[in-house]
Amino acid sequence: MSFQDSRKIFPAAFYPSWVIFSHRQKLKWLNHELIKIWPYVNEAASEIIRTSIEPVLEQYKSAILSSFKFSKLNLGTVAPQFTGVTIIEDDGCGITMELDLNWDGNPNIVLDIRTKLGVVLPVQVKDISFTGVFRVIFKPLTEHFPCFGAVSYSLRDKKKLDFTLKVIGGEISTIPGISDAIEETIHDAIEDSISWPVRKVVPILPGDYSDLELRPVGILEVKLVQARNLTNKDIIGKSDPFAVLYIRPIRARMKISKVISNDLNPIWNEHFEFVVEDVPTQNLVVKIYDDDGVRPPELIGCARVRLKDLQPGKVEDIWLKLVKDLEVQRDKKDRGQVHLELLYCPYDMEDEIVNPFAHQFSMTSLEKALKSGKSRTKASHIHRTPTNRKRDVILRGVLSVTVISANNLPAMDMSGKSDPYVVLSMKKMSTINNKTRVVNESLNPIWDQTFDFVVEDGLHDMLILEVWDHDTFGKDYIGRCILTLTKVIVEKEYSDSFPLEGAKSGRLNLHFKWTPLPIYRA
């Protein structure tokens, strides 16, 4: 008998309260039950928040704050409302439930805050409005009641969190910067204590559930290469752009580039390293700002890369279009592009993947032998963090560049042709530029010339190729390619075609080869 048949035979009045016929009725029933048990949930949740969040608040408190503690903590009488439920099966090993939640609460939360100046402020947190998605995981599934060994919970998506801060018996605006400092501390505490991929694991049946806890799974090497055609935010002069990069939006984990003054096409060539904890759901976010000195930086644009789209061990060279908002894609204004080079290295593939940024890559044979014999500890038991790895890796070698040809170059002469040649240089080397011969009257020139560069710092240098049109009384700029050396260091040799920046059309066809030079150390 089908479900619909049973509804025809038995009237709804004879069904028990837990039998639900529609998604709307299911949510109504869940919200009704939550209202009934909310006083008990309030008491338990308040204690959990106090014991788990308060230490994190202390850890992430702003520089102007000395201490950060709860003096009162009660979630109030208004229960949250479920607005959606999604069930996700986890390969037969567990069940994941995602609950869309909306809460406009009336909590009684008072923070005792002490500033570096010794001022003690009782700050009330009121008018909380929250919309988000909570993830609850029942895993592993077992044959013993209640049929799962542990429950894990996490804030999967924080869509909105608004609240008001008020100093009891005073005005919070009397101390400049205190409101922003408190809001930043609360934001960082939530992100680092309960926001996915962080999760809390509650054992239900006896057993070892350490595999359910959050742990790093790999390293993402990021090269912030350059940006182009950025929107100018300054009335006088040009923007002073800098970049903020992160995987988890916590101040302590954000990476900030240097400021490039008065430039809408900045070149950074800076390397950053990030810990990856959950490839399917995490993104690398890049935000470009204009540095306004004493005023807060102004956002130029942002972009993101889904980590699940990266191929492990492969150097990805990508250009990303900058947008105003990552969630609302309504802005069609051209804000420029940012150029990234990415290399994802999972820990379980360390023996198969070449990571040139790792210290071991630049070791001598003797150093590698001594290190491998020194410790036989299994990789899964090593606490991995980028802070304990050597970052100033220096790679020496010979870079051989073959300028093969170009295609579809723009016409620079009245005859509808160009007389192109290519100038090659290394950004960090003050050497004489190399250049190809001139190919007369051609938009698809063939050079097939090879140039060698002795490179002292391969990971932090750049190859610049500029295409010019030769004239009798001068030269005309056509376009350029700016390339890092990471890919050729990893792959040793490769060929590719590159579009010309600053040109309406045209591509350069190049071949690269990297020959490492021996490393000698006393």
XYZ file of C-alpha atoms in Angstrom:
522
model
C 0.000 0.000 0.000
C 1.367 3.409 -0.975
C 1.513 6.496 1.203
C -1.288 8.111 -0.793
C -3.448 4.953 -0.383
C -3.039 5.110 3.391
C -4.228 8.718 3.412
C -7.399 7.698 1.571
C -8.179 4.824 3.937
C -7.310 6.440 7.287
C -8.554 9.978 8.074
C -5.893 12.412 9.270
C -7.593 12.691 12.668
C -6.533 9.120 13.470
C -2.825 9.717 12.817
C -0.470 10.414 15.747
C 1.117 13.892 15.956
C 4.470 12.768 14.604
C 3.093 11.670 11.218
C 3.626 14.632 8.874
C 2.174 14.886 5.386
C 3.887 17.985 3.986
C 7.084 19.968 4.332
C 5.145 22.934 5.716
C 3.430 20.778 8.318
C 6.763 19.248 9.246
C 8.276 22.691 9.939
C 5.161 23.718 11.864
C 5.478 20.634 14.040
C 9.218 21.199 14.630
C 8.666 24.823 15.615
C 5.807 23.849 17.916
C 7.991 21.271 19.682
C 10.922 23.710 19.931
C 8.698 26.308 21.627
C 7.696 23.712 24.228
C 11.276 22.703 25.079
C 12.850 26.173 24.612
C 13.169 26.943 28.364
C 15.334 23.839 28.782
C 17.268 24.505 25.546
C 17.859 28.079 26.712
C 19.399 26.932 29.989
C 21.629 24.288 28.380
C 22.653 26.462 25.396
C 23.484 29.420 27.626
C 25.911 27.304 29.623
C 27.475 25.837 26.464
C 27.949 29.332 25.003
C 29.512 30.587 28.213
C 32.016 27.728 28.508
C 32.931 27.432 24.811
C 32.669 30.989 23.471
C 34.129 32.956 26.390
C 37.683 31.513 26.035
C 37.554 32.263 22.301
C 36.442 35.833 23.001
C 39.497 36.230 25.188
C 41.705 34.774 22.470
C 40.468 37.117 19.725
C 39.877 40.289 21.737
C 41.039 43.464 20.037
C 44.268 45.223 20.954
C 42.385 47.925 22.868
C 40.565 45.361 25.051
C 42.077 43.818 28.177
C 39.374 41.284 29.128
C 36.089 40.058 27.677
C 33.642 38.035 29.838
C 29.923 37.353 30.251
C 28.272 38.719 33.389
C 24.752 37.763 32.260
C 23.784 35.266 29.598
C 20.202 34.262 28.882
C 18.769 33.653 25.409
C 15.336 34.983 26.341
C 11.830 33.684 25.863
C 11.584 33.813 22.055
C 12.514 30.518 20.417
C 14.113 30.372 16.949
C 11.977 29.360 13.994
C 12.885 26.629 11.509
C 12.253 27.790 7.929
C 13.640 24.796 6.044
C 15.024 21.278 6.534
C 17.322 19.356 4.191
C 18.490 15.756 4.664
C 21.802 14.715 3.081
C 22.961 11.081 3.058
C 26.672 10.656 3.716
C 27.695 7.595 1.640
C 25.816 5.295 4.000
C 28.137 6.198 6.897
C 25.978 8.928 8.381
C 23.097 11.333 7.935
C 23.456 15.101 7.667
C 20.566 17.410 8.483
C 20.699 21.104 7.543
C 18.254 23.371 9.372
C 17.444 26.846 8.044
C 16.979 29.012 11.131
C 15.602 32.469 11.815
C 15.803 34.126 15.222
C 14.708 37.607 16.293
C 15.391 37.100 19.980
C 15.023 39.025 23.211
C 18.132 37.767 25.043
C 19.607 39.219 28.202
C 23.341 39.304 27.455
C 25.696 41.603 29.332
C 29.457 41.638 28.739
C 31.981 42.858 31.297
C 34.648 44.525 29.180
C 37.868 46.028 30.445
C 39.935 48.249 28.167
C 43.706 48.657 28.135
C 43.168 52.025 29.817
C 41.596 50.280 32.818
C 38.037 51.398 32.035
C 35.399 48.767 32.901
C 32.274 48.808 30.728
C 29.082 46.728 31.208
C 27.942 46.331 27.582
C 24.519 44.953 26.743
C 23.998 42.976 23.523
C 20.428 43.508 22.353
C 18.143 43.400 19.298
C 19.770 40.243 17.946
C 18.604 39.198 14.491
C 20.039 35.996 13.034
C 19.443 34.050 9.835
C 21.554 31.025 8.958
C 21.866 27.309 8.381
C 22.826 24.862 11.131
C 24.291 21.522 10.149
C 23.706 18.466 12.364
C 25.548 15.236 11.523
C 24.542 11.822 12.908
C 27.640 9.687 12.428
C 28.663 6.883 12.471
C 25.516 4.814 11.984
C 25.396 1.775 14.259
C 23.208 -1.264 14.968
C 22.627 -0.138 18.549
C 19.944 2.294 19.640
C 19.743 5.232 18.883
C 21.493 3.940 15.719
C 24.264 6.593 15.630
C 27.401 6.914 17.700
C 27.792 10.701 17.897
C 26.183 13.977 16.934
C 28.198 16.820 15.405
C 26.788 20.314 14.984
C 28.065 23.456 13.300
C 26.937 26.775 11.840
C 27.021 25.891 8.136
C 26.150 29.345 6.794
C 25.791 32.650 8.667
C 23.622 34.654 6.279
C 22.854 37.514 8.664
C 23.842 38.468 12.193
C 22.842 41.900 13.455
C 22.884 43.197 17.011
C 23.057 46.431 18.954
C 25.619 47.308 21.625
C 24.699 49.592 24.514
C 26.754 50.599 27.535
C 24.577 50.310 30.627
C 24.306 53.791 32.084
C 26.292 55.478 29.320
C 27.032 55.884 25.619
C 29.324 53.484 23.781
C 30.394 56.288 21.438
C 32.251 58.014 24.281
C 35.228 55.674 23.698
C 36.339 55.818 20.034
C 36.760 52.438 18.369
C 35.305 50.364 21.232
C 32.134 49.382 19.319
C 34.095 48.146 16.268
C 36.544 46.274 18.524
C 33.702 44.422 20.303
C 31.918 43.561 17.049
C 35.136 42.238 15.464
C 35.852 40.114 18.555
C 32.347 38.594 18.557
C 32.559 37.917 14.814
C 35.945 36.164 15.100
C 34.787 34.132 18.115
C 31.741 32.822 16.219
C 33.805 32.007 13.126
C 36.475 30.122 15.064
C 34.284 28.272 17.557
C 31.204 27.050 15.704
C 31.236 28.102 12.018
C 31.821 25.303 9.494
C 34.192 23.529 9.032
C 34.589 23.852 12.831
C 32.194 21.459 14.517
C 31.310 20.306 18.026
C 31.208 16.524 18.523
C 28.906 15.061 21.198
C 29.423 11.306 21.836
C 26.176 9.369 22.261
C 27.537 5.817 22.451
C 30.949 4.852 23.915
C 33.730 4.949 21.308
C 36.542 6.915 19.696
C 35.175 9.721 17.513
C 38.375 11.691 17.007
C 38.044 11.186 13.232
C 34.941 13.406 13.293
C 36.844 16.362 14.724
C 38.195 19.158 12.579
C 41.695 18.543 11.274
C 43.790 19.988 8.432
C 43.784 18.041 5.174
C 46.282 20.034 3.110
C 48.087 23.246 2.272
C 47.088 25.808 -0.349
C 49.999 27.770 -1.783
C 48.823 31.100 -3.220
C 50.806 33.521 -5.348
C 49.140 36.933 -5.618
C 50.643 37.960 -8.945
C 48.977 41.178 -10.101
C 45.757 43.002 -10.908
C 44.728 45.021 -13.940
C 42.252 47.735 -14.885
C 41.194 48.384 -11.288
C 38.450 50.927 -10.632
C 39.909 54.242 -9.523
C 38.579 55.214 -6.086
C 40.579 58.439 -5.727
C 39.480 61.855 -6.987
C 43.071 63.063 -7.280
C 45.605 60.563 -8.608
C 45.034 56.812 -8.679
C 44.079 54.178 -6.132
C 46.642 52.659 -3.743
C 45.549 49.015 -3.920
C 46.272 46.181 -1.518
C 44.765 42.706 -1.189
C 43.249 40.725 1.687
C 43.128 36.945 1.222
C 41.516 34.299 3.426
C 39.845 30.906 3.541
C 38.265 31.422 6.955
C 37.258 35.045 7.678
C 39.167 35.402 10.936
C 41.527 38.334 11.379
C 44.332 36.127 12.695
C 44.144 33.941 9.560
C 43.838 36.685 6.967
C 46.805 37.530 4.746
C 47.384 41.130 3.695
C 49.584 42.198 0.787
C 51.712 45.304 0.577
C 50.191 48.573 -0.684
C 51.107 49.592 -4.248
C 50.893 53.374 -4.464
C 49.116 55.206 -7.276
C 48.665 52.210 -9.601
C 45.587 50.651 -11.218
C 47.669 47.759 -12.617
C 49.673 46.707 -9.539
C 52.197 43.864 -9.504
C 52.599 42.167 -6.105
C 54.143 38.734 -6.752
C 53.605 37.799 -3.086
C 53.321 34.273 -1.741
C 50.879 33.183 0.978
C 50.126 29.834 2.556
C 46.784 28.599 3.921
C 45.676 25.541 5.873
C 42.819 23.677 4.154
C 40.317 21.837 6.360
C 37.343 20.975 4.127
C 37.882 21.007 0.369
C 34.236 20.486 -0.741
C 32.910 23.573 1.082
C 35.814 26.010 1.502
C 36.711 28.895 -0.823
C 39.696 31.180 -1.214
C 38.444 34.773 -1.064
C 40.407 37.750 -2.428
C 39.361 41.326 -1.682
C 41.105 44.320 -3.250
C 40.975 47.592 -1.310
C 42.111 51.150 -1.866
C 44.273 52.388 1.011
C 42.966 55.824 2.032
C 45.466 56.519 4.798
C 43.639 57.737 7.904
C 40.221 56.768 6.538
C 38.989 53.139 6.413
C 40.048 51.296 3.228
C 37.485 51.312 0.417
C 36.589 48.057 -1.327
C 37.427 47.981 -5.030
C 36.184 44.453 -5.695
C 36.366 40.824 -4.596
C 36.535 37.325 -6.057
C 36.663 33.736 -4.869
C 37.892 30.309 -5.939
C 36.194 27.075 -4.913
C 38.852 24.713 -3.589
C 37.007 21.686 -4.941
C 37.718 22.993 -8.463
C 41.504 22.773 -7.951
C 43.411 19.728 -9.127
C 45.824 18.527 -6.398
C 49.474 18.985 -7.299
C 48.764 21.098 -10.400
C 49.745 24.759 -10.610
C 46.621 26.717 -11.575
C 47.191 30.099 -13.243
C 43.926 32.050 -13.225
C 42.471 35.508 -13.771
C 39.388 36.359 -11.681
C 36.877 39.099 -12.419
C 36.270 41.393 -9.457
C 32.691 41.945 -8.280
C 31.107 44.160 -5.635
C 29.450 41.347 -3.653
C 30.157 37.620 -3.729
C 26.601 36.661 -2.780
C 24.528 39.147 -4.819
C 25.630 38.987 -8.473
C 23.760 42.028 -9.739
C 26.690 44.360 -10.266
C 27.779 44.498 -13.923
C 30.324 47.274 -13.465
C 33.856 46.465 -14.618
C 35.975 46.593 -11.453
C 39.089 44.945 -12.882
C 40.702 41.530 -12.592
C 43.123 39.832 -10.212
C 45.771 37.285 -11.239
C 46.437 34.309 -8.930
C 48.645 31.242 -9.049
C 47.382 28.344 -6.918
C 48.842 24.999 -5.849
C 46.868 22.669 -3.569
C 48.914 19.989 -1.780
C 46.889 17.400 0.215
C 48.718 15.848 3.143
C 47.831 12.318 2.025
C 49.592 12.912 -1.332
C 52.830 14.473 -0.063
C 54.951 11.684 -1.542
C 53.329 12.138 -4.971
C 53.151 15.946 -5.240
C 56.008 18.392 -5.714
C 55.602 21.506 -3.567
C 58.423 23.961 -4.350
C 57.452 26.156 -1.380
C 58.172 23.353 1.105
C 61.544 23.513 2.858
C 62.322 19.915 1.849
C 62.245 20.903 -1.830
C 65.390 23.031 -1.472
C 67.338 20.608 0.745
C 70.592 19.024 -0.295
C 70.679 15.238 -0.636
C 72.542 14.944 2.674
C 69.988 17.129 4.488
C 67.097 15.045 3.150
C 68.793 11.820 4.249
C 69.462 13.184 7.731
C 65.867 14.426 8.086
C 64.298 11.174 6.914
C 66.429 9.152 9.313
C 65.849 11.498 12.202
C 62.129 10.863 12.547
C 59.877 8.024 11.406
C 56.711 9.513 12.892
C 53.607 8.802 10.846
C 52.331 11.813 8.943
C 48.820 11.480 10.340
C 50.110 12.069 13.875
C 52.016 15.252 13.084
C 50.389 18.516 14.083
C 50.499 20.467 10.845
C 50.421 24.225 10.655
C 52.118 26.620 8.237
C 53.654 28.588 11.074
C 56.173 25.833 11.815
C 57.360 25.502 8.222
C 60.239 27.390 6.661
C 58.871 30.082 4.382
C 61.995 31.675 2.930
C 62.750 28.892 0.445
C 65.368 29.960 -2.122
C 65.596 28.085 -5.435
C 68.459 28.688 -7.875
C 68.469 27.512 -11.444
C 68.683 28.267 -15.142
C 65.488 29.293 -16.903
C 65.482 28.623 -20.642
C 62.792 30.518 -22.526
C 62.057 29.791 -26.173
C 60.002 32.482 -27.888
C 58.387 30.370 -30.578
C 55.883 32.658 -32.284
C 52.926 35.005 -31.903
C 49.430 34.918 -33.352
C 46.916 37.567 -34.337
C 48.921 40.609 -33.266
C 47.222 43.996 -33.718
C 48.296 46.099 -36.712
C 50.383 49.082 -35.614
C 51.447 50.454 -39.043
C 49.459 52.266 -41.733
C 50.063 49.278 -44.019
C 47.923 47.067 -41.775
C 50.971 45.155 -40.561
C 53.510 45.327 -37.701
C 57.247 44.749 -37.339
C 57.184 42.895 -34.002
C 59.945 41.840 -31.662
C 59.964 40.640 -28.023
C 61.978 42.010 -25.085
C 62.587 39.559 -22.197
C 63.647 40.484 -18.656
C 63.562 39.160 -15.090
C 61.858 41.509 -12.636
C 64.372 41.070 -9.779
C 67.498 40.986 -11.928
C 69.246 44.157 -13.096
C 70.604 42.467 -16.209
C 70.620 43.651 -19.793
C 67.319 42.818 -21.479
C 67.277 40.099 -24.109
C 65.306 40.634 -27.261
C 64.377 38.689 -30.360
C 65.041 39.754 -33.913
C 62.506 41.940 -35.717
C 60.109 40.140 -38.073
C 59.053 42.644 -40.724
C 55.449 43.142 -41.802
C 53.860 40.252 -39.953
C 50.955 39.797 -37.542
C 51.875 36.126 -36.994
C 55.661 36.248 -36.586
C 57.868 33.203 -35.994
C 61.061 33.738 -33.994
C 61.996 30.342 -32.489
C 64.770 31.885 -30.378
C 65.946 30.633 -26.969
C 67.262 32.767 -24.075
C 68.822 31.569 -20.807
C 68.542 33.335 -17.430
C 70.490 32.397 -14.304
C 67.836 32.859 -11.617
C 68.861 33.261 -7.965
C 65.357 33.207 -6.435
C 62.990 31.298 -8.682
C 59.953 31.358 -6.407
C 59.938 35.129 -6.019
C 61.088 36.340 -9.426
C 59.007 37.000 -12.531
C 59.582 36.829 -16.261
C 58.353 39.851 -18.230
C 57.924 39.648 -22.007
C 57.036 42.847 -23.863
C 56.063 42.893 -27.531
C 57.001 46.003 -29.499
C 56.524 47.245 -33.051
C 59.783 48.433 -34.614
C 59.696 51.724 -36.503
C 62.448 53.606 -38.271
C 62.313 56.482 -35.811
C 61.163 54.679 -32.674
C 58.959 51.878 -31.416
C 55.306 51.301 -30.452
C 54.212 49.240 -27.463
C 51.893 46.328 -28.330
C 51.428 44.338 -25.094
C 53.094 42.170 -22.474
C 53.019 38.897 -20.546
C 54.006 38.673 -16.868
C 54.745 35.125 -15.728
C 55.873 33.532 -12.480
C 58.237 30.555 -12.469
C 56.313 28.231 -10.153
C 54.876 26.034 -12.890
C 58.162 25.453 -14.693
C 59.893 24.686 -11.369
C 57.246 22.045 -10.610
C 56.910 20.558 -14.108
C 60.547 21.125 -15.224
C 59.482 21.783 -18.825
C 56.287 22.845 -20.603
C 54.860 24.836 -23.518
C 51.857 27.147 -23.524
C 50.155 30.073 -25.259
C 49.610 33.348 -23.354
C 47.345 36.319 -24.176
C 48.971 39.743 -24.411
C 47.948 42.150 -21.672
C 47.123 45.642 -22.900
C 46.570 44.550 -26.495
C 43.273 44.208 -28.334
C 44.387 40.800 -29.596
C 47.417 38.553 -29.829
C 49.030 35.595 -28.073
C 52.628 34.542 -27.428
C 53.626 30.898 -27.867
C 56.423 29.989 -25.455
C 58.414 27.003 -24.241
C 60.050 26.854 -20.793
C 62.678 24.627 -19.223
C 64.057 24.747 -15.671
C 67.483 23.335 -14.750
C 68.126 23.441 -10.987
C 71.541 24.548 -9.806
C 73.239 22.659 -6.934
C 72.768 23.972 -3.381
C 75.837 24.020 -1.162
C 75.734 24.778 2.548
C 78.414 24.484 5.197
